[in-house]
């Protein structure tokens, strides 16, 4: 019986796609169970990028499966030479498979950049870094895609190389023997030059360069959540949880580095080494599948919270008493920490919820509403006590006012901060005044 790893390669290809698809469907399920009024803005475009990457991954899986099956990947070299090959069909599938690789990773990176922009866009540094990396990523995948499509000219030379070379050699009368790609050939040379039916870029150098750029962009993108989290007032445990969720892409980077090493060794093999007998041909598929998984994880928390309500909550259900409670019309105090006070942003039309956003920086695990923000204790009628209560009047469900009073230690109020939060696109209003 012939020893082979071809079956293992095929199983890996199918399993990776199934797992990646489950996570993408889970992300869709999270959108359906999340209590959102609309699907729009950065969240919508982030989901669209991930959906496009998933669709392309299905094509990558089909073509990679066919390449592995028809190309007899995973066999020992001495056994592979005895098998039959349809080289035209194999190269057609290889061509289609190569075209999908860079766009898949690029779309997933775009989705993650939009996620970081949605969560930490209030920081100027985060916003600038996201814009720059998004543009660079777009230009890179566009250039790589064009190079992949037109890697040979004419394009049919990609999969019909032998027949086109032979036709060109017969037309030119190239019948001299020689050495081509370190291998002796009995014919095809004329005046010391090997006659070919087309021209191709150096795919070895192309793959190494694009893999290196992809790894470099991975590392730059991973720096964004680190910058988002490093100055937050969190316990080390909470920071670790947030960074673990937002920086899971480091696993994809590790696989990308492994792929770069495999590419280099494929084009510069050691003498006597049997590279055919392995599952290394699936490394690119593993990388894209893992990228789908890690790219969907941050958006799965609404689904987790539906089944596990206390999953990674940022605060205990029993909050410490608030030294400055806010009285509602019903007379009951609203026990919230001062740092949980909502502040409205006029420019971005959204509300920052300080403590819970710090714990997960706006991840769905803490119920943060992304671009629209959320209220501290839900929609309710609120009446705030203080020196300027009379000027505020009663509040409705569409307008909440939260007032923070700072004492001087002697019972007198030095400053009152008033924040008004209304529903709507540009509903932010914030004012401050001093009370003696």
Tab-separated table of C-alpha atoms in Angstrom, residues 39 61 79 175 189 238 243 273 288 344 367 426 435:
chain	number	residue	atom	x	y	z
A	39	UNK	CA	-27.768	47.861	10.637
A	61	UNK	CA	-11.741	25.678	-0.617
A	79	UNK	CA	5.300	7.546	-5.836
A	175	UNK	CA	15.985	22.565	-31.719
A	189	UNK	CA	17.149	26.413	-27.461
A	238	UNK	CA	-9.397	42.901	32.409
A	243	UNK	CA	-6.334	42.340	24.377
A	273	UNK	CA	14.528	16.502	1.005
A	288	UNK	CA	-7.306	32.225	5.639
A	344	UNK	CA	-22.424	63.290	24.744
A	367	UNK	CA	-23.919	45.741	25.578
A	426	UNK	CA	-26.796	64.918	16.070
A	435	UNK	CA	-22.486	76.935	41.471
